Short mmCIF file of C-alpha atoms and ligand atoms in Angstrom, two decimals:
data_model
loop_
_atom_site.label_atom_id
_atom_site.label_comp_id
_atom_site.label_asym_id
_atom_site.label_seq_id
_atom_site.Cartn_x
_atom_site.Cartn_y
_atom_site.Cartn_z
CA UNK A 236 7.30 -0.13 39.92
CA UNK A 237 7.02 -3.15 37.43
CA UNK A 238 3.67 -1.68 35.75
CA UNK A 239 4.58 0.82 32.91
CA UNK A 240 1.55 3.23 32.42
CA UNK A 241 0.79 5.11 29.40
CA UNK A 242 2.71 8.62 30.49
CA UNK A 243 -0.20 11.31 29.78
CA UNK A 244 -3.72 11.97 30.90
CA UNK A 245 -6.40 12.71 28.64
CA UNK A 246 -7.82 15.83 28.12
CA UNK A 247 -9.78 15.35 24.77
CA UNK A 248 -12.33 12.44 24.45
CA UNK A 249 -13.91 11.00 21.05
CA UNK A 250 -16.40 8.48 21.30
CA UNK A 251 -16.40 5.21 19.33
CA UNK A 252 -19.42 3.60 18.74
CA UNK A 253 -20.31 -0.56 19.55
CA UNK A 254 -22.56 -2.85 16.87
CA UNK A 255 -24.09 -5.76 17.16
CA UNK A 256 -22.17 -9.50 15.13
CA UNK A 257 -25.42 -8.79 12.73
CA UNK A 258 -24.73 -5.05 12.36
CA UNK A 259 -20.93 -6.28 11.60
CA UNK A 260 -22.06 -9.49 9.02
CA UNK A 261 -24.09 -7.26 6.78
CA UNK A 262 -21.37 -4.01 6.90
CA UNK A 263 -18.87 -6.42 6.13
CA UNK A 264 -21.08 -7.73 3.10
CA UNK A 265 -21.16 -4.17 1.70
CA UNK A 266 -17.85 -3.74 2.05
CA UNK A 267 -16.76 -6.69 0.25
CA UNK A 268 -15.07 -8.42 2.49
CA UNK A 269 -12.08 -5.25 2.47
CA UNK A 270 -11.79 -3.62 5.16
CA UNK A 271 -10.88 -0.62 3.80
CA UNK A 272 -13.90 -0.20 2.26
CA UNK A 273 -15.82 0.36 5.95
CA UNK A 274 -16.65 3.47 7.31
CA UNK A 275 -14.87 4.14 10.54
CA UNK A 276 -17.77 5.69 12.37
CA UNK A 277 -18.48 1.59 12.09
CA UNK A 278 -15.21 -0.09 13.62
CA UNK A 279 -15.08 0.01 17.59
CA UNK A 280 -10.95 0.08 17.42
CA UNK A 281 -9.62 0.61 14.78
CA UNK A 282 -5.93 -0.82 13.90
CA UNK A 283 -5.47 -0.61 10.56
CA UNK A 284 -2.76 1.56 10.67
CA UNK A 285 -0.89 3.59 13.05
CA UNK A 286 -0.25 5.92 10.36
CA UNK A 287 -1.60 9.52 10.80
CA UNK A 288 -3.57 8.30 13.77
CA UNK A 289 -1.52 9.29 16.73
CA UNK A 290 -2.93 11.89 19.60
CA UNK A 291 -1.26 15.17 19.36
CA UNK A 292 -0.27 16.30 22.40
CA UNK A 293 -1.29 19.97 24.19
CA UNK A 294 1.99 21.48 22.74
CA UNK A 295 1.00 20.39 19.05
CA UNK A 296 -1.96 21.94 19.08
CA UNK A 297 -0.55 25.04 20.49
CA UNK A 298 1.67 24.89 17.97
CA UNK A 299 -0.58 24.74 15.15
CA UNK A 300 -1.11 28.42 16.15
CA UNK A 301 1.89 29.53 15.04
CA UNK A 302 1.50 28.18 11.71
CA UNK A 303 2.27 30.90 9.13
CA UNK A 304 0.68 30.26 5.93
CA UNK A 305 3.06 32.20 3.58
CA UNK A 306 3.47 30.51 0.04
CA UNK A 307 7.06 31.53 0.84
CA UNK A 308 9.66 31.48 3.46
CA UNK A 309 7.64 30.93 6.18
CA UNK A 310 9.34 30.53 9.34
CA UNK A 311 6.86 27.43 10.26
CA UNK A 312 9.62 25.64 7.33
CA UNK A 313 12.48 26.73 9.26
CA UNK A 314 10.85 25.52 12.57
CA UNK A 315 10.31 21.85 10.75
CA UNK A 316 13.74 21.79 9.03
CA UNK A 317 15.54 22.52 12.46
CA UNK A 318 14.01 19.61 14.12
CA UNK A 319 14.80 16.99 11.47
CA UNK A 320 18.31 18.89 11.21
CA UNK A 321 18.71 18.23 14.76
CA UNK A 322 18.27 14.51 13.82
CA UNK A 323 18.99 13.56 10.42
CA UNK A 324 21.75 16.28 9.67
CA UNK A 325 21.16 16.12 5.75
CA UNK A 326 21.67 19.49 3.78
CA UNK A 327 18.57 19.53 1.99
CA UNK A 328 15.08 18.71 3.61
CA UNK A 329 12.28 18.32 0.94
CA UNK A 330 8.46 18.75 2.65
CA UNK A 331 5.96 16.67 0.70
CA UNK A 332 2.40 15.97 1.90
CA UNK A 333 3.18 12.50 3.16
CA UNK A 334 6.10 9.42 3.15
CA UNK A 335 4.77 8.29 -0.56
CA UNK A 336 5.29 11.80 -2.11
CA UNK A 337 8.97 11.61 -1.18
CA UNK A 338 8.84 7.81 -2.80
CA UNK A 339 7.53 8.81 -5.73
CA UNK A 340 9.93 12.17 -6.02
CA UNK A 341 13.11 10.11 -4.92
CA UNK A 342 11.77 7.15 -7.71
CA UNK A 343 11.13 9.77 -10.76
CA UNK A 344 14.85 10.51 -10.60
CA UNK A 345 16.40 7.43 -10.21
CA UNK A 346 13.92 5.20 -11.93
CA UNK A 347 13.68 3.12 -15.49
CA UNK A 348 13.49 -0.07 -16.61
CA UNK A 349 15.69 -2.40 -15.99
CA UNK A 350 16.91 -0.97 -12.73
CA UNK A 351 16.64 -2.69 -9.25
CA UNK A 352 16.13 -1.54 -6.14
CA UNK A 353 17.24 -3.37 -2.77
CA UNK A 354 15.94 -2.61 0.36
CA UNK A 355 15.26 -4.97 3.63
CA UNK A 356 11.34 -5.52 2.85
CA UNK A 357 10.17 -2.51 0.63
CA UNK A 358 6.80 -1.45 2.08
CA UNK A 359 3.65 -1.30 -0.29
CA UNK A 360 3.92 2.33 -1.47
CA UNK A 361 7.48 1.85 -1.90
CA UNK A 362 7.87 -1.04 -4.42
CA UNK A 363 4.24 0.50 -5.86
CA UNK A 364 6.24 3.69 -6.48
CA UNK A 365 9.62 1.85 -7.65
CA UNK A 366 7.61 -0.66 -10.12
CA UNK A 367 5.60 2.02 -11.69
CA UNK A 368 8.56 3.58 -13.07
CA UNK A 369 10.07 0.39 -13.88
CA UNK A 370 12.87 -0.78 -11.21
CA UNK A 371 12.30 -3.98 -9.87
CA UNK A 372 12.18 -3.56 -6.06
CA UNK A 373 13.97 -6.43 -4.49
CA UNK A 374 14.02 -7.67 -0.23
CA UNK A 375 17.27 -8.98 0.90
CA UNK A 376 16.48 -9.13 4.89
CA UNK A 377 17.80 -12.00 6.25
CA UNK A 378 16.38 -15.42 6.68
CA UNK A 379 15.17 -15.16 10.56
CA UNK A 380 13.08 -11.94 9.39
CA UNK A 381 10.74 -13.92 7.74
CA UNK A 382 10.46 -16.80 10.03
CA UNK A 383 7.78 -15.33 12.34
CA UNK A 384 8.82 -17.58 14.83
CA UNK A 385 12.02 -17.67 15.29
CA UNK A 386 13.53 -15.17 17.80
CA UNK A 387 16.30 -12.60 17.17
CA UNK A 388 16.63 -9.16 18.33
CA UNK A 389 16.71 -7.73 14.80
CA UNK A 390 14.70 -9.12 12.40
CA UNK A 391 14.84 -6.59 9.99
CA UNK A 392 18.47 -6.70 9.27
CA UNK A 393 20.05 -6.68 5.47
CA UNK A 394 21.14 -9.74 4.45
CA UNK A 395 24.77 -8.44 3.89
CA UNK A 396 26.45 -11.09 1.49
CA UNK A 397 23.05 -11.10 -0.72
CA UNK A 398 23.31 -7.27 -1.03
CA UNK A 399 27.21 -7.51 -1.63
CA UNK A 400 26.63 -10.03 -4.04
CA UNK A 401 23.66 -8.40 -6.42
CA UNK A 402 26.08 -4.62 -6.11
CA UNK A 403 28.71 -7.12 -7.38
CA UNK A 404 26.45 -8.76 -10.56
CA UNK A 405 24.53 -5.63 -10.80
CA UNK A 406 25.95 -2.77 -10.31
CA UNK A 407 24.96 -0.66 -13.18
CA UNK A 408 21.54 -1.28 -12.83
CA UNK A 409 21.35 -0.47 -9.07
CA UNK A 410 21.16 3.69 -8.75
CA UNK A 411 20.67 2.85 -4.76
CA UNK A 412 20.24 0.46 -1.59
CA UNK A 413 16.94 1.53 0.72
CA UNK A 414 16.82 0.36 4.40
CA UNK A 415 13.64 -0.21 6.00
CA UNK A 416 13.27 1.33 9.95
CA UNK A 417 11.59 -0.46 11.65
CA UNK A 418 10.97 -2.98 8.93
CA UNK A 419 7.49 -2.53 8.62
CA UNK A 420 5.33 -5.52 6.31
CA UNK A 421 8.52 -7.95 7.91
CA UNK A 422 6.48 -7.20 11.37
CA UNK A 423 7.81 -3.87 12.77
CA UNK A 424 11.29 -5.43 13.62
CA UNK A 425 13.87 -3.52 13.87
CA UNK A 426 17.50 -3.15 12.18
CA UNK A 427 21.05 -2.86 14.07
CA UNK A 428 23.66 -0.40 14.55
CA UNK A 429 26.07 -2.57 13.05
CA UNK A 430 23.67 -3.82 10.24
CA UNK A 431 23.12 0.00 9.42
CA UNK A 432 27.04 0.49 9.54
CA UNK A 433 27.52 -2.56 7.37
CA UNK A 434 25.34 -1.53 4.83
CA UNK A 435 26.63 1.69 4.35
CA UNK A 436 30.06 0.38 3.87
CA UNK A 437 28.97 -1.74 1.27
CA UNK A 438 26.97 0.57 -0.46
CA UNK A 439 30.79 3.10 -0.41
CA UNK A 440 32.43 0.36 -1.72
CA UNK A 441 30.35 0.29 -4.89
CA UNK A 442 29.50 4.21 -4.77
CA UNK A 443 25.71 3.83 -4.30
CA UNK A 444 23.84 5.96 -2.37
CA UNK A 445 21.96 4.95 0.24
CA UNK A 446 19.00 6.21 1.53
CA UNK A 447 16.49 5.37 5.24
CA UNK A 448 12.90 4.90 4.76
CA UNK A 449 13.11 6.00 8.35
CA UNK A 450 8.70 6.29 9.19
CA UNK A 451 9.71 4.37 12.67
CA UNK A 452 13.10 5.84 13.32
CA UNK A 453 12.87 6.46 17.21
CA UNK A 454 11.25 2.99 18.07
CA UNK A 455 14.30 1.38 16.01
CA UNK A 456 16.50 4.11 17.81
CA UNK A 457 15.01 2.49 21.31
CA UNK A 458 15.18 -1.37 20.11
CA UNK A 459 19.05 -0.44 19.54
CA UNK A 460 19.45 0.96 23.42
CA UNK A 461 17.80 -1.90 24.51
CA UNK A 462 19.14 -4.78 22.57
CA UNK A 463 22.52 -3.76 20.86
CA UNK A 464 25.31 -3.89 23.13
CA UNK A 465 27.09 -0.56 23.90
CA UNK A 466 24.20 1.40 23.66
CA UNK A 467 22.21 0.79 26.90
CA UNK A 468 23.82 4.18 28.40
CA UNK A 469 23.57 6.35 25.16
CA UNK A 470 20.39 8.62 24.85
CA UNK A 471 17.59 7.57 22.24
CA UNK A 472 18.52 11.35 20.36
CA UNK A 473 22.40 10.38 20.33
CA UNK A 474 21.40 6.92 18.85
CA UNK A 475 19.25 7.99 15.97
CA UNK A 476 21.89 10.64 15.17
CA UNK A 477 24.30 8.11 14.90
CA UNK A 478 22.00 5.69 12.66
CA UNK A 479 21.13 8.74 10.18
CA UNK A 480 25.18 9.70 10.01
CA UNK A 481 25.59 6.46 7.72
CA UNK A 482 23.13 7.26 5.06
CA UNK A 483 22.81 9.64 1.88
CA UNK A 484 19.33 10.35 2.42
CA UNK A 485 16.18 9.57 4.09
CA UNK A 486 12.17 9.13 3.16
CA UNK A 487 10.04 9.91 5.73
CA UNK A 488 6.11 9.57 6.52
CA UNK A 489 5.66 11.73 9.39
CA UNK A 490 2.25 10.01 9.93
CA UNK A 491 4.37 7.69 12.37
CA UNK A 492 7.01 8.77 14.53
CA UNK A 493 6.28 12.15 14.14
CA UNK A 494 2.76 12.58 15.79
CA UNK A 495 1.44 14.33 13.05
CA UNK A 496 -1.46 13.48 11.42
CA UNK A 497 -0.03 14.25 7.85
CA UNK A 498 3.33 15.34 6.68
CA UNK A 499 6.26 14.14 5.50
CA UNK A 500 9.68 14.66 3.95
CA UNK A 501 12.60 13.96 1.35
CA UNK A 502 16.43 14.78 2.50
CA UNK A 503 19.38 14.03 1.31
CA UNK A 504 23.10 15.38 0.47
CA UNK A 505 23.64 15.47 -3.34
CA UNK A 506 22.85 18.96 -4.56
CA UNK A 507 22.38 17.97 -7.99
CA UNK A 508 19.93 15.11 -6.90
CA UNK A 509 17.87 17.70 -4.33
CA UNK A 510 17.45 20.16 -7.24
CA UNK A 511 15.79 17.74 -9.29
CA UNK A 512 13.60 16.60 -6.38
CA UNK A 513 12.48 20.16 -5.80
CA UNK A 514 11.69 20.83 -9.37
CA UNK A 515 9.49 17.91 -9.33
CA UNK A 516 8.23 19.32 -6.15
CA UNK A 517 7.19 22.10 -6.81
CA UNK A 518 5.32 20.56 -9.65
CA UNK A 519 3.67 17.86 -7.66
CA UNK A 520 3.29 18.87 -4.28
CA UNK A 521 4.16 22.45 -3.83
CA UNK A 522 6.70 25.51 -3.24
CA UNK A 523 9.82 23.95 -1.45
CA UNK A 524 9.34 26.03 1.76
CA UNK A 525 5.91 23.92 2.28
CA UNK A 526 5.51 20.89 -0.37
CA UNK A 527 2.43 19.67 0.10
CA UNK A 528 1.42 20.83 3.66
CA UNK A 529 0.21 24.00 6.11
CA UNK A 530 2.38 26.15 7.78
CA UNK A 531 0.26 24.39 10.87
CA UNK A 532 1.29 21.08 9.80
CA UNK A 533 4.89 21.76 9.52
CA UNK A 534 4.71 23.58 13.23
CA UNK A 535 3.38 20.03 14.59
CA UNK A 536 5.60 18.01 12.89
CA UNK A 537 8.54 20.20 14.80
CA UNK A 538 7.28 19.81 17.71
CA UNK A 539 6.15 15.94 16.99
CA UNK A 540 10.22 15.46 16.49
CA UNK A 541 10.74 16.25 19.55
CA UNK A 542 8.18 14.47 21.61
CA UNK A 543 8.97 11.29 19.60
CA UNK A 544 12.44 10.77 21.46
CA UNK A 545 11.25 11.24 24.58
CA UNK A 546 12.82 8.47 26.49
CA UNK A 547 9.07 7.53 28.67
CA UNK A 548 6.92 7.34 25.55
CA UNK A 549 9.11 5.26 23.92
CA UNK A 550 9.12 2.85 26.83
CA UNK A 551 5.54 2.86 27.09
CA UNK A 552 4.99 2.34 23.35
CA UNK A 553 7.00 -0.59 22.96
CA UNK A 554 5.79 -2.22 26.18
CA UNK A 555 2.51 -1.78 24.77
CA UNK A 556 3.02 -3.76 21.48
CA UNK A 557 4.78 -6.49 23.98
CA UNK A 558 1.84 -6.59 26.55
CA UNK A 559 -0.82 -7.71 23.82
CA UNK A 560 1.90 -10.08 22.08
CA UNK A 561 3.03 -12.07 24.72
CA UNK A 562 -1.20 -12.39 25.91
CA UNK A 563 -1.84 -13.74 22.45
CA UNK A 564 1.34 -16.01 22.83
CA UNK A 565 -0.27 -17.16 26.28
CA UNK A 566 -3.59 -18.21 24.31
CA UNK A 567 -1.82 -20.16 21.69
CA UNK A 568 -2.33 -17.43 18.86
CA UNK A 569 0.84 -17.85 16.86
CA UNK A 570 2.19 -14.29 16.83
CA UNK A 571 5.53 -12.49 15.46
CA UNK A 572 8.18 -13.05 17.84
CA UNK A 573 9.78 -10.60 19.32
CA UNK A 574 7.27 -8.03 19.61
CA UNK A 575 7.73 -5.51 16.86
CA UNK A 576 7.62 -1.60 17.69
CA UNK A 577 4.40 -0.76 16.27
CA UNK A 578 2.20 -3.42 16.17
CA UNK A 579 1.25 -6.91 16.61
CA UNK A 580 1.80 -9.78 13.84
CA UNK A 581 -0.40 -12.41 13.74
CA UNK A 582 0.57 -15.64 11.78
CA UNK A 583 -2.07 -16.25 9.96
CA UNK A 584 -0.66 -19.30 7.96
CA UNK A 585 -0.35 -20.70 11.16
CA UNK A 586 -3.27 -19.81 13.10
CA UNK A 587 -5.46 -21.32 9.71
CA UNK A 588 -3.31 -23.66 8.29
CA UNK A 589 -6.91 -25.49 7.00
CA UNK A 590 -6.64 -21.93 4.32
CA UNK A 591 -4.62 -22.33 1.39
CA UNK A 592 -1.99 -19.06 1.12
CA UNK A 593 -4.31 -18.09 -2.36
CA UNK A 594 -7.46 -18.48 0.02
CA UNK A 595 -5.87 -15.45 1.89
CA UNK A 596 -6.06 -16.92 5.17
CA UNK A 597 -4.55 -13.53 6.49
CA UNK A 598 -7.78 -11.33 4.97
CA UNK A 599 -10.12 -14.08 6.65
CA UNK A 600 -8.72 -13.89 9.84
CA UNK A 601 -8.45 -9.66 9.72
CA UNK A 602 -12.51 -10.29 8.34
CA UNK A 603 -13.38 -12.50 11.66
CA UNK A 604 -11.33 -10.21 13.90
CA UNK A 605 -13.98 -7.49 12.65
CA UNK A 606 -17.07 -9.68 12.88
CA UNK A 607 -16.25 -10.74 16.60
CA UNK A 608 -15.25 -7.84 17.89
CA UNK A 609 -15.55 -4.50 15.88
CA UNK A 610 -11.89 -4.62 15.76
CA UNK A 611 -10.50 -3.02 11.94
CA UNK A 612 -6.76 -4.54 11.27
CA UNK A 613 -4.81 -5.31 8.32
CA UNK A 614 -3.53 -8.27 6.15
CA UNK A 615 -0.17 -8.35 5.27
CA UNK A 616 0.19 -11.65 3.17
CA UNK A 617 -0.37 -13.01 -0.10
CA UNK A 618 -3.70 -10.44 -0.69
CA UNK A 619 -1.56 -8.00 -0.48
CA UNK A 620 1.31 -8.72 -2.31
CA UNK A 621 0.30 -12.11 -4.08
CA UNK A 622 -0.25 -11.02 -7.49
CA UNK A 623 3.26 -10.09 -9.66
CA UNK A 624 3.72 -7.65 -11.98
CA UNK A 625 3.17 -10.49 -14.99
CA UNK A 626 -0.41 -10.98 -13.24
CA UNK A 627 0.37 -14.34 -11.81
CA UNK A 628 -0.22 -15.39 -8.68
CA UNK A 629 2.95 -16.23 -5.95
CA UNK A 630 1.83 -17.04 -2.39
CA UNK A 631 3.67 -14.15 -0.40
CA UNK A 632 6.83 -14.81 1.96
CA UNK A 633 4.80 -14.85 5.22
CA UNK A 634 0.76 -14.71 5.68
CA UNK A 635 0.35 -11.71 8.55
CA UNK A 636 -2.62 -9.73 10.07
CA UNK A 637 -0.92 -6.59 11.64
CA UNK A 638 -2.76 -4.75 14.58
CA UNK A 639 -1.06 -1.37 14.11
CA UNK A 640 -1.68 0.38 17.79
CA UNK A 641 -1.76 4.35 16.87
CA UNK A 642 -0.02 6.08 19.43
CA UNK A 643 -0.81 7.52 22.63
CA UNK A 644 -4.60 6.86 21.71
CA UNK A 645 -5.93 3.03 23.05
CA UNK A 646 -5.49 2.45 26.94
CA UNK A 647 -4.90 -0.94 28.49
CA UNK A 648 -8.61 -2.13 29.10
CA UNK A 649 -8.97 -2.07 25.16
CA UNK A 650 -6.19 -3.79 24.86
CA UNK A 651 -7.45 -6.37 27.27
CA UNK A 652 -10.77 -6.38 24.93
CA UNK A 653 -8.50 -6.73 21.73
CA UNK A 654 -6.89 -10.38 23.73
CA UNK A 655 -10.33 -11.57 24.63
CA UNK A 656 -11.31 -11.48 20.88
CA UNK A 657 -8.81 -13.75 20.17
CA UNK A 658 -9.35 -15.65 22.42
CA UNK A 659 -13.00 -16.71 21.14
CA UNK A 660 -11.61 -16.30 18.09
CA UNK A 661 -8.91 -19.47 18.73
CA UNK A 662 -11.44 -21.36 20.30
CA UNK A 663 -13.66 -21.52 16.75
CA UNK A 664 -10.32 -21.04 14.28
CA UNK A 665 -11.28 -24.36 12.36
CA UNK A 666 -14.48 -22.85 11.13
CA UNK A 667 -12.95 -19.72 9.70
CA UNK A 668 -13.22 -19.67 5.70
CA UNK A 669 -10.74 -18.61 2.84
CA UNK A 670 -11.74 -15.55 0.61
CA UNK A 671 -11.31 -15.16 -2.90
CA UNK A 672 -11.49 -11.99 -5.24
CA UNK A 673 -14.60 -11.41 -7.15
CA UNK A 674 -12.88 -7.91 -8.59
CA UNK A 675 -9.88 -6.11 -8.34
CA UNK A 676 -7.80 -2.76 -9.60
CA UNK A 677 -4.48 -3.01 -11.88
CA UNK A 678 -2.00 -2.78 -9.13
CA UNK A 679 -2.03 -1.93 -4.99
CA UNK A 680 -5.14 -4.36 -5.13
CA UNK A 681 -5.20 -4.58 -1.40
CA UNK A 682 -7.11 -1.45 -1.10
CA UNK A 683 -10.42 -1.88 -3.11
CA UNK A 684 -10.65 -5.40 -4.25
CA UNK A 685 -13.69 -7.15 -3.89
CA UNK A 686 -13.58 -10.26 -1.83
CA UNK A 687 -16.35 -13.18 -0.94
CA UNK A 688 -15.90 -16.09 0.78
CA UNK A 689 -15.40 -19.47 -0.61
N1 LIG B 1572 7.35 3.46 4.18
C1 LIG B 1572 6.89 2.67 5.16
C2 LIG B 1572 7.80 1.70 5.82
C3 LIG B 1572 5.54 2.79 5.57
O1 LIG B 1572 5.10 2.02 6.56
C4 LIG B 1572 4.71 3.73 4.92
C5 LIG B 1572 3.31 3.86 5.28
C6 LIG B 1572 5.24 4.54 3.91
C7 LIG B 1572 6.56 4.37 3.58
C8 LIG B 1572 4.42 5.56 3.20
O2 LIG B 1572 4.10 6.65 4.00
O3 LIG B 1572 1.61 6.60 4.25
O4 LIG B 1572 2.90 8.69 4.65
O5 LIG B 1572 2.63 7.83 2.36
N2 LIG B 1572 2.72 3.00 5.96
C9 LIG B 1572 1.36 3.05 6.45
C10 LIG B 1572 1.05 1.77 7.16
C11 LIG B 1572 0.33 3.49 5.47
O6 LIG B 1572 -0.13 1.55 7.47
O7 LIG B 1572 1.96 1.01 7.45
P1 LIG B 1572 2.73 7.47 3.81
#
């Protein structure tokens, strides 16, 4: 059969609710032109992340059942450090309440100023967490991951001679190297077996540890069967087992490929290093047998871990983020290519190339994606990460709006709706209108600036 169908049936329904283009123009207005700043019960679908938003599946929420709420030892931990055991095979696994917990845990103890930080494309929370305790947070991934469209099966690899070359200028300011899987604000592409290999070598030779921020391990784990030769006959589990063997540690947000709707974790090898991390824990978060989350939550995550892997899903799910990207590249809407693993890149510079980078063309094209169609997505552009830590401006390396598809939760006919948006939206592009900010916060402005339209 050539038509891949989502692989569950629904047994749960929750409504979401349709507005008018007026409705939409005057909620927009009082949100400020952010979209974070609207009320859900107000978006039709809502793609603004795929984080914490996944379905749970029937043996979740049996699971949550068997949550046991002790403040100590409770065998709901040992459940949830099997499962990642069973994957990442580190010796100490660190719960915290989500992926940014372990960020900020893993950056108190390595942190100061005047240290840097490379990584593929650190995510928001990441380089928010590195900057604030003063390492500068650097992206090495190579040149074709930030030309959206140019087409190479892994986009988010390390640029190997730029990270060999700042270990061999910097080395005593660098206390470790952070890969991105999938890399996520470089459009959800993915990172090789050899790539991972490569940069743990390097990272040996100059004794550096180095660590996954691993929120999209198992789509990454299924790009590598399908793309990397050698692996089209090894099992998703084997791969990601293999990809984790390289490291020193891992960050993980089990709001993504976990299927939970909160959780996540720190783990690593060095004893001295976990110590630290769960002193600060238990300062921060919580006792180390449950960091910052339920028995319940730790029960789902277990079972999440396993579900994740699971061979059909993961062939639905990236099917799914290929089916709406190659309709938009049908229209003419110029979108990341290849199709990343959890969502859909729009190029906004390119779509709205009348919008200067500092009019946030990405912003106004998330803001019209809203008013047409009651669709919530995000910008991933010079908004976002425009303003430096000196308070200058610096338009950002690409101008994206990401539709992050939550998992196992939209069917195909929304989808379908989500294209025909775009496709009005094409037709009128030349009218859409830059943005600029009328207020915003100190750092991480993305989330409660004030926008208005030029
Ligand atoms: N690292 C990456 C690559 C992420 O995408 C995220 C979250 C985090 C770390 C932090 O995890 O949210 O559990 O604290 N990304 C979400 C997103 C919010 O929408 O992409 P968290």
């Amino acid at each position: 059969m050539k038509t891949i169908i989502e692989p569950f049936r629904i047994k749960a329904v929750e409504p979401i609710h349709m507005t008018s283009r007026e409705q939409r123009q005057a909620l927009i207005e009082q949100a400020n032109y952010n979209l974070f700043a609207l009320q859900s019960k107000d978006v039709l679908i809502d793609l603004l992340t795929d984080s914490g938003t996944s379905a749970m599946s029937t043996a979740q929420w049996s699971a949550l059942m068997q949550g046991d709420e002790s403040y100590a030892g409770s065998p709901s931990y040992f459940r949830f450090e099997a499962a990642v055991r069973e994957l990442m095979p580190f010796k100490y696994v660190i719960p915290t309440h989500q992926g940014r917990a372990a960020e900020a845990i893993l950056s108190s103890i390595v942190g100061g100023s005047g240290k840097i930080v490379p990584n593929n494309t650190h995510f928001d929370t990441t380089r928010g967490n590195f900057e604030a305790v003063g390492v500068t947070a650097v992206d090495l991934v190579i040149a074709e991951g930030i030309d959206p469209s140019v087409d190479h099966p892994f986009k988010g690899n390390m640029d190997l001679e730029k990270l060999d070359k700042l270990l061999a200028d910097q080395s005593d300011n660098i206390p470790l190297v952070v890969m991105t899987i999938t890399n996520n604000a470089g459009g959800g592409q993915p990172v090789s077996m050899a790539n991972i290999r490569a940069t743990s070598e390097i990272c040996k030779k100059y004794e550096k540890p180095f660590f996954i921020d691993s929120c999209r391990f198992a789509e990454n784990a299924y790009f590598i069967k399908l793309r990397e030769p050698g692996y089209a006959d090894k099992s998703v589990k084997a791969i990601v087992q293999e990809m984790f063997s390289h490291a020193d540690g891992m960050t993980m947000s089990a709001k993504k490929d976990a299927f939970s709707n909160m959780g996540g974790w720190l783990a690593l090898n060095d004893e001295d290093w976990a110590m630290q991390a769960r002193n600060r824990l238990i300062l921060t978060e919580g006792f180390p047998t449950y960091g910052g989350l339920s028995g319940r939550d730790l029960e789902c995550i277990a079972v999440g871990l396993k579900e994740i892997i699971d061979e059909d899903y993961l062939q639905y799910r990236i099917r799914s983020i290929e089916y709406i990207t190659e309709a938009l590249d049908k229209i003419g809407v110029p979108v990341m290519k290849p199709a990343g693993g959890h969502a859909v890149f729009v190029d906004a510079r390119e779509m709205l190339p009348h919008i200067p980078a500092l009019q946030f063309p990405g912003q106004a094209l998330a803001v019209e994606l809203y008013l047409t169609g009651g669709i919530r997505c995000a910008e991933i552009g010079s908004f976002m990460f425009g303003r430096q830590p000196d308070g200058s401006e610096k338009p950002a390396a690409m101008e994206l709006v990401r539709l992050a598809i939550p998992r196992r939760v939209y069917t195909q006919s929304q989808a379908d709706y989500i294209i025909e948006c775009f496709e009005e939206i094409y037709r009128n592009a030349d009218k859409i209108k830059g943005l600029e900010i009328s207020w915003q916060p100190a750092a991480m402005r993305h989330f409660t600036s004030r926008l208005r339209p030029i």
